Amino acid sequence: MKPNSAEQSPPNQQGATLTQGNHPPLPENPPDAGAVPPSSTVLTGVGSTRWLGAGLSATIAYGVTLVGAVVALVLVFVGTLLTSNSDMDSTVQEYSGIDPAEIAGGILFIIGIPFQLTGMAFMGAFGAELGTNFFGAPLELEGMLWVLPLLLTGLAVAALWWLGRRAERKQPTEAAQAWILSGTTGLALALIAMLFGLVFTIRSGDEEMAVSINSVSVSLLFGALVIGTLATWAGRASARGFTFARKYPSVLNALKVFGLHFLAYTVVTGVIVFISAIVKGGALAAFSAPLWLPTAAIWGYGVGHFTTLGVSTSAASDSMNVLDLPWWATLLLILFTLAFAVLASVVWALVRNNDPTALRRGTSWVVLPAVFLVGGLATSLVSAAVFDVSGGIFALSGTMALAPWTFLIMGLWGAAIEVSSRFVAPTLIPFAPARVRGWLKRNVDHGMTADAVASDVTPSTAPAADATGQVPEPQPMSAQAKKRLRVWGIIVGAVVVLVIGATVAYNVVSTSVFGPKAQVEKYLDSLRDGDAATAVDILDPNVTSQERVLLTNQIFSAAKNRISGYEIRDVETTDGGAVITADLTQDSKTTPITFVLEKGDRTAVVFNEWRVVSGGTWLLPIQLPEGANEIKVNGVDVKLPSSEGQQAPGTILPVLPGSYVITPPEGTKYVTLGEAKTVNVAVDPEGNNSLGARFEISLTDAVQKDTVAEAKAYLEKCLASKDAAPEACPNKMYTYGDAKDYRNISWSLTTEPTYDVSEGFQGQSVRLRASGGEATVSYERNMEWYSDEPAVWEKQKDSRGLYFDGEVRLEKDKLTVKFSK
């Protein structure tokens, strides 16, 4: 077979073939890459033109990043205009006295914010200081956010790399000179970023508010220095030819495999996240994607490889992993991750040094896992977000990032890919398109030693290179290989079926037994069936044991008009909770109720326990007179909670929806609390009677009858007196002079008084009032004024009105009246 001319390259002195496109042919006596010329020689060879070029590269790179920041902010502005959200400004202004339009609409903000965003791209921490009046009191707030806008950072790195490569091609340098010039570019970039960040600090101040915003920080100084230096040096090194690549080709190839795996995975997950964000966030989410999508895609990369994305603050913490997604999303993500791992193993099997001697070395097992481990660490660091807010007594800080152990998990994935490349990939390589294999061969360096012969099959079947150094294309599969492929296909198919079956079974059990919907259904079933114990166990009313007297099966099962059915209308699951809306039917009326659930600890090892934290709340007010606290509810004796032996005023007890027959305590001959009342507790709170069951003391007819009888007996006793003014009686006559001048006094009832028996406040006091009565008194009076003369008696009659009152005292079946004197 005639070799492809694109793959031909002259052999080096050791006989190994150099792949075209990797680096130019080495000279016969290459200089020692590690040798460092004297400093004077190095600095003299740099020249003023190169110094200026290094500074110009930094300026251009900063400008390119700034343009990217402007474009990103313009897109955010367009997305904001297309999104309807007019309440935010008014809310901020109402509670803080700050009108955002005074800041955001200012020309300084419009000009300054792109420079601050550019500073964030070079690892600057976005900081803000705010001084204002909060409800009349001075308040100072300080906030900090450290997060990389990765698209802008990548744009800066690409610009620096290209400028460094271009400068190296125009004026080649030695290794030491390349580092010096790269460092100069980094230093210039740091100074430019700091200078523009300070000059374009956003400031706004008046008597009410003072604001200062910039991204100038220590992290900006060192971040820009490191990014500028390394990116520029990488560009120069790519033009000069990587010494590292010639010494350690396996490491470089492993880096390429990780890069391809990372790039392909994040592109796919980024597209999925972008579509989901558009559906939920609308135009603003779409147009602001350049600022957040790369970070979100990296988070998806970590979660998809079984690490966790955590939010940790000084107040609380939460996390998300692949099992927290909907079951179908979990299944697809697992299969997606496994498929990409297998593809990465095929690529690794094609690009690594497959010489049997090299593969037998123990270090060959370590290279790829180590690269994946370092790559996992790098992705965790660049995608982390750190924030801190403080002011007065308020302080909040935290991070949002992949779990700290992400690098270990990625190292394990690298090891799994290494194993797959040796045992699974050889079966799949013949199915790889020839163009893909050719592209990989053209872009991979297998080393400079004679024993580093490229191969795209396993060591046991590695074909030898021909005289030109080219590896022949794989031959058609043998019968044994086809049989082995079928066996592996059956194994892989069985594993896939088991994974799908286990995932479906997990979903069925977690949804039907342990899921949030199942918990709500169980709760609603208990409301329908009269099972108060189960209902309270699922949704605890959070009251004392004394206040749970109506939440018993004996009372609730006897309640009529409970809910007759329900329908789950909407289930919305979030990272740590769920919101479920259900329509409850009671007496042919449907009422929507929203239940909020939170995810608790795991039960049965792998399933999450869901707790209902809020939902329907139903209360039944019961009012009784002082001292009464024993009633019957649905025929069950109940002792209401009391305070210091007395009924607490306005007792309100939690209940479940239904009808309750409230029977008050039995009365006496004279006092009653009325008849039993039926109170309907409706699912819809607006349909409930706010008064609930209210019982007040009322008097029986016996009070009127017996009080009047007592009054008549009292009056009769008084009229039977022979005294002119009987003690403690309403019948009194006026006497003049000596009492001995009056005799034969006799009282008689002329007109019966009208008796009024009235109930006092809350039945605690009963009063008797007698009025309109008249009595006649007959007597004889001595008309002789002189005592030494014989008495002259004359019969006389007078009329006197009868008015009196008294306090009626009731003690069970005994009635007494205390008459006023």
XYZ file of C-alpha atoms in Angstrom, residues 173-549:
377
model
C 14.134 33.084 20.920
C 15.989 30.826 23.241
C 14.165 29.075 26.104
C 15.259 31.585 28.764
C 14.398 34.519 26.521
C 10.960 33.047 25.870
C 10.295 32.866 29.605
C 11.515 36.421 30.163
C 9.383 37.855 27.369
C 6.364 35.811 28.485
C 6.820 37.065 32.022
C 7.033 40.598 30.697
C 3.734 40.115 28.886
C 2.171 38.768 32.075
C 3.493 41.667 34.149
C 2.288 44.203 31.600
C -1.126 42.548 31.526
C -1.357 42.688 35.334
C -0.431 46.388 35.375
C -2.908 47.201 32.606
C -5.736 45.306 34.314
C -5.020 46.972 37.659
C -4.722 50.434 36.085
C -7.968 50.254 34.103
C -9.747 48.662 37.034
C -8.808 51.599 39.265
C -9.473 54.288 36.659
C -12.910 52.924 35.814
C -14.009 52.182 39.370
C -17.752 52.766 39.560
C -18.533 55.431 42.114
C -21.755 57.177 42.970
C -22.300 59.311 46.036
C -24.751 61.738 47.580
C -26.268 62.375 50.988
C -28.435 59.266 50.787
C -26.123 56.705 49.237
C -22.504 56.046 48.322
C -21.423 53.168 46.064
C -18.002 51.914 44.987
C -17.569 48.926 42.640
C -14.401 47.476 41.088
C -12.511 44.224 40.565
C -9.091 45.445 41.691
C -7.651 42.940 44.139
C -4.564 40.920 44.927
C -6.036 38.006 42.980
C -6.256 40.246 39.896
C -2.562 41.164 40.121
C -1.300 37.603 40.429
C -4.016 36.101 38.225
C -3.236 38.368 35.283
C 0.491 37.803 35.805
C 0.136 34.005 35.774
C -2.370 33.882 32.905
C -0.360 36.290 30.759
C 2.916 34.494 31.407
C 1.765 30.906 30.899
C -0.505 31.559 27.914
C 2.177 33.564 26.101
C 4.853 30.978 26.886
C 2.593 28.179 25.641
C 2.172 30.032 22.341
C 5.905 30.560 21.986
C 6.634 26.974 22.939
C 4.187 25.668 20.334
C 6.094 27.603 17.684
C 9.485 26.442 18.947
C 8.445 22.816 19.509
C 7.637 21.459 22.958
C 10.692 19.956 24.602
C 8.274 18.377 27.031
C 6.411 16.694 24.179
C 9.596 15.128 22.852
C 10.633 13.864 26.272
C 7.218 12.727 27.513
C 4.988 12.032 24.499
C 2.661 9.771 26.503
C 1.814 12.601 28.891
C 1.067 14.963 26.003
C -1.142 12.379 24.323
C -2.967 11.757 27.608
C -3.555 15.490 27.887
C -5.032 15.469 24.401
C -7.346 12.578 25.302
C -8.526 14.368 28.417
C -9.006 17.580 26.444
C -11.065 15.842 23.749
C -13.130 14.005 26.377
C -13.700 17.177 28.401
C -14.519 19.316 25.360
C -16.961 16.842 23.808
C -18.716 16.168 27.104
C -19.092 19.814 28.101
C -20.326 20.812 24.648
C -23.155 18.282 24.815
C -24.055 19.065 28.430
C -23.775 22.770 27.692
C -26.316 22.485 24.878
C -28.707 20.592 27.176
C -28.278 23.117 30.000
C -28.712 26.001 27.559
C -31.999 24.599 26.233
C -33.272 23.974 29.772
C -32.308 27.508 30.792
C -34.173 28.997 27.838
C -37.298 27.013 28.711
C -37.238 28.146 32.351
C -35.483 31.516 32.174
C -36.538 32.889 28.822
C -34.674 35.529 26.880
C -32.502 36.744 29.755
C -31.119 33.260 30.359
C -30.397 32.832 26.657
C -28.649 36.153 26.094
C -26.632 35.974 29.307
C -25.362 32.456 28.515
C -21.830 33.606 27.541
C -21.260 34.622 31.169
C -22.592 31.514 32.924
C -22.897 28.631 30.447
C -19.224 27.471 30.438
C -19.238 27.221 34.237
C -22.586 25.411 34.214
C -21.274 22.971 31.587
C -18.276 22.164 33.811
C -20.633 21.573 36.730
C -22.577 19.208 34.482
C -19.286 17.462 33.653
C -18.592 16.907 37.340
C -22.117 15.814 38.268
C -22.224 13.469 35.289
C -19.094 11.743 36.581
C -20.698 11.088 39.997
C -19.290 13.954 42.002
C -21.530 16.517 43.713
C -22.233 20.184 43.150
C -22.455 21.866 46.524
C -23.574 25.227 47.846
C -22.084 25.922 51.250
C -22.746 29.114 53.209
C -22.217 30.234 56.765
C -25.945 29.677 57.311
C -26.682 26.383 55.512
C -25.455 23.985 52.858
C -26.947 21.865 50.113
C -25.692 19.629 47.332
C -26.815 17.866 44.178
C -25.637 14.661 42.564
C -26.698 12.520 39.641
C -29.269 10.622 41.752
C -31.096 13.858 42.559
C -32.200 14.253 38.945
C -35.428 12.737 37.593
C -35.012 9.011 37.071
C -34.974 9.262 33.290
C -32.367 12.031 33.408
C -30.244 9.967 35.811
C -30.431 6.958 33.485
C -29.567 8.942 30.351
C -26.706 10.764 32.062
C -25.180 7.514 33.340
C -25.379 5.916 29.882
C -24.046 9.122 28.320
C -21.064 9.187 30.699
C -20.266 5.508 30.144
C -20.458 5.943 26.371
C -18.041 8.874 26.448
C -15.677 6.918 28.689
C -15.645 4.027 26.209
C -15.039 6.426 23.306
C -12.184 8.020 25.255
C -10.689 4.575 25.820
C -10.801 3.902 22.055
C -9.052 7.207 21.348
C -6.450 6.467 24.024
C -5.834 3.015 22.540
C -5.234 4.648 19.146
C -2.943 7.485 20.216
C -0.777 5.981 22.947
C 2.431 4.038 22.451
C 1.171 0.469 21.999
C 4.608 -1.111 21.904
C 4.418 -4.264 24.079
C 7.512 -3.233 25.988
C 6.027 0.186 26.811
C 2.664 -1.302 27.821
C 4.319 -3.727 30.215
C 5.808 -0.873 32.193
C 3.933 -0.059 35.388
C 4.083 3.653 34.619
C 1.918 3.126 31.524
C -1.033 2.452 33.843
C -0.520 5.704 35.735
C -0.230 8.361 33.041
C -3.886 8.680 32.028
C -5.330 8.465 35.582
C -2.824 11.117 36.709
C -3.810 13.430 33.863
C -7.522 12.958 34.626
C -6.811 13.598 38.302
C -5.014 16.874 37.539
C -7.731 17.775 35.019
C -10.426 17.182 37.642
C -8.594 19.459 40.051
C -8.282 22.180 37.399
C -11.967 22.017 36.435
C -12.990 22.249 40.095
C -10.880 25.346 40.658
C -11.851 27.300 37.538
C -15.582 26.626 38.007
C -15.749 27.581 41.695
C -17.673 30.632 42.879
C -16.882 32.352 46.192
C -18.940 35.139 47.723
C -18.950 37.166 50.924
C -21.359 39.855 52.143
C -21.087 41.707 55.440
C -22.501 44.810 57.017
C -23.550 45.664 60.550
C -24.771 42.515 62.241
C -25.331 40.828 58.878
C -22.700 38.483 57.466
C -22.966 35.750 54.855
C -20.235 33.931 52.994
C -20.005 30.729 51.053
C -19.009 28.860 47.946
C -20.678 27.103 45.057
C -18.388 24.525 43.551
C -17.828 20.890 42.735
C -16.982 18.710 45.709
C -13.365 18.837 46.951
C -12.908 15.146 46.111
C -13.770 15.672 42.434
C -10.142 15.211 41.386
C -10.042 11.764 43.030
C -13.208 10.685 41.225
C -11.804 11.895 37.902
C -8.621 9.988 38.644
C -10.720 6.834 39.074
C -12.436 7.555 35.765
C -9.007 7.891 34.154
C -8.077 4.475 35.569
C -11.335 2.998 34.252
C -10.636 4.424 30.791
C -7.118 2.968 30.935
C -8.515 -0.484 31.716
C -11.146 -0.141 28.982
C -8.485 0.858 26.469
C -6.715 -2.467 27.034
C -9.647 -4.855 27.195
C -12.670 -3.234 25.523
C -11.261 -0.761 23.008
C -9.408 -3.332 20.856
C -12.754 -4.876 19.964
C -14.203 -1.506 18.962
C -11.209 -0.058 17.069
C -12.015 -1.813 13.752
C -15.346 0.024 13.764
C -13.687 3.438 14.039
C -13.859 5.381 10.745
C -10.617 5.410 8.788
C -10.629 9.207 8.653
C -10.776 9.399 12.419
C -7.883 6.993 12.803
C -5.884 8.914 10.218
C -6.587 12.245 11.901
C -5.461 10.863 15.266
C -2.247 9.492 13.740
C -1.447 12.800 12.101
C -1.934 14.748 15.348
C -0.229 12.440 17.847
C 3.476 12.066 18.685
C 4.446 8.590 19.878
C 7.959 9.539 20.844
C 11.492 9.743 19.507
C 12.880 6.355 20.521
C 13.164 3.444 18.145
C 10.985 1.153 20.253
C 8.111 3.650 20.318
C 6.262 2.227 17.304
C 2.659 3.338 16.873
C -0.134 0.787 16.869
C -3.913 0.954 16.994
C -4.486 -2.573 18.319
C -3.581 -4.470 21.461
C -0.005 -5.554 22.169
C -0.834 -9.175 21.470
C -1.985 -8.368 17.936
C 0.110 -5.251 17.210
C 1.134 -5.313 13.554
C 4.716 -4.415 12.813
C 5.528 -1.255 10.932
C 6.656 -1.620 7.322
C 9.897 -0.372 5.881
C 8.570 3.159 5.623
C 7.589 3.180 9.272
C 3.856 3.202 8.485
C 1.408 1.002 10.358
C -0.924 -0.884 7.996
C -4.661 -0.516 8.245
C -6.500 -3.115 10.382
C -7.421 -6.255 8.501
C -10.971 -7.681 8.372
C -12.001 -9.358 11.593
C -11.314 -13.035 11.995
C -13.948 -15.542 13.082
C -12.420 -15.635 16.540
C -12.521 -11.838 16.778
C -16.142 -11.785 15.649
C -17.002 -14.390 18.267
C -15.227 -12.345 20.907
C -17.109 -9.273 19.738
C -20.421 -11.101 20.043
C -19.548 -12.217 23.559
C -18.623 -8.696 24.558
C -21.774 -7.392 22.894
C -23.887 -9.793 24.930
C -22.081 -8.787 28.115
C -22.424 -5.078 27.406
C -26.070 -5.541 26.418
C -26.763 -7.461 29.608
C -25.085 -4.748 31.667
C -27.137 -2.077 29.907
C -30.341 -4.060 30.482
C -29.438 -4.518 34.144
C -28.653 -0.807 34.533
C -31.920 0.171 32.861
C -33.882 -2.363 34.908
C -32.251 -1.280 38.141
C -32.872 2.377 37.321
C -36.511 1.748 36.466
C -36.957 -0.336 39.633
C -35.286 2.388 41.673
C -37.593 4.974 40.128
C -40.704 2.884 40.751
C -39.825 2.232 44.385
C -38.585 5.757 45.108
C -41.686 7.268 43.494
C -44.376 4.904 44.704
C -43.031 4.264 48.208
C -40.539 6.964 49.160
C -41.189 9.773 46.659
C -42.774 13.140 47.489
C -45.928 12.345 45.535
C -46.344 9.085 47.445
C -46.080 10.908 50.769
C -48.784 13.379 49.798
C -51.010 10.588 48.501
C -50.565 8.714 51.759
C -51.502 11.826 53.694
C -54.607 12.458 51.593
C -55.642 8.820 51.896
C -55.566 9.202 55.672
C -57.772 12.310 55.452
C -60.270 10.415 53.341
C -60.251 7.277 55.499
C -60.360 9.008 58.892
C -56.852 7.911 59.929
C -55.702 10.838 62.059
C -52.640 9.046 63.428
C -51.134 8.576 59.962
C -52.020 12.122 58.920
C -50.339 13.614 61.984
C -47.298 11.382 61.510
C -46.854 12.692 57.951
C -47.679 16.358 58.591
C -47.051 17.197 62.216
C -49.020 20.241 63.437
C -46.143 21.195 65.768
C -48.293 21.735 68.870
C -48.161 20.390 72.408
C -49.655 17.063 73.347
C -52.512 18.806 75.210
C -53.482 20.585 72.008
C -53.728 17.328 70.020
C -56.892 16.178 71.798
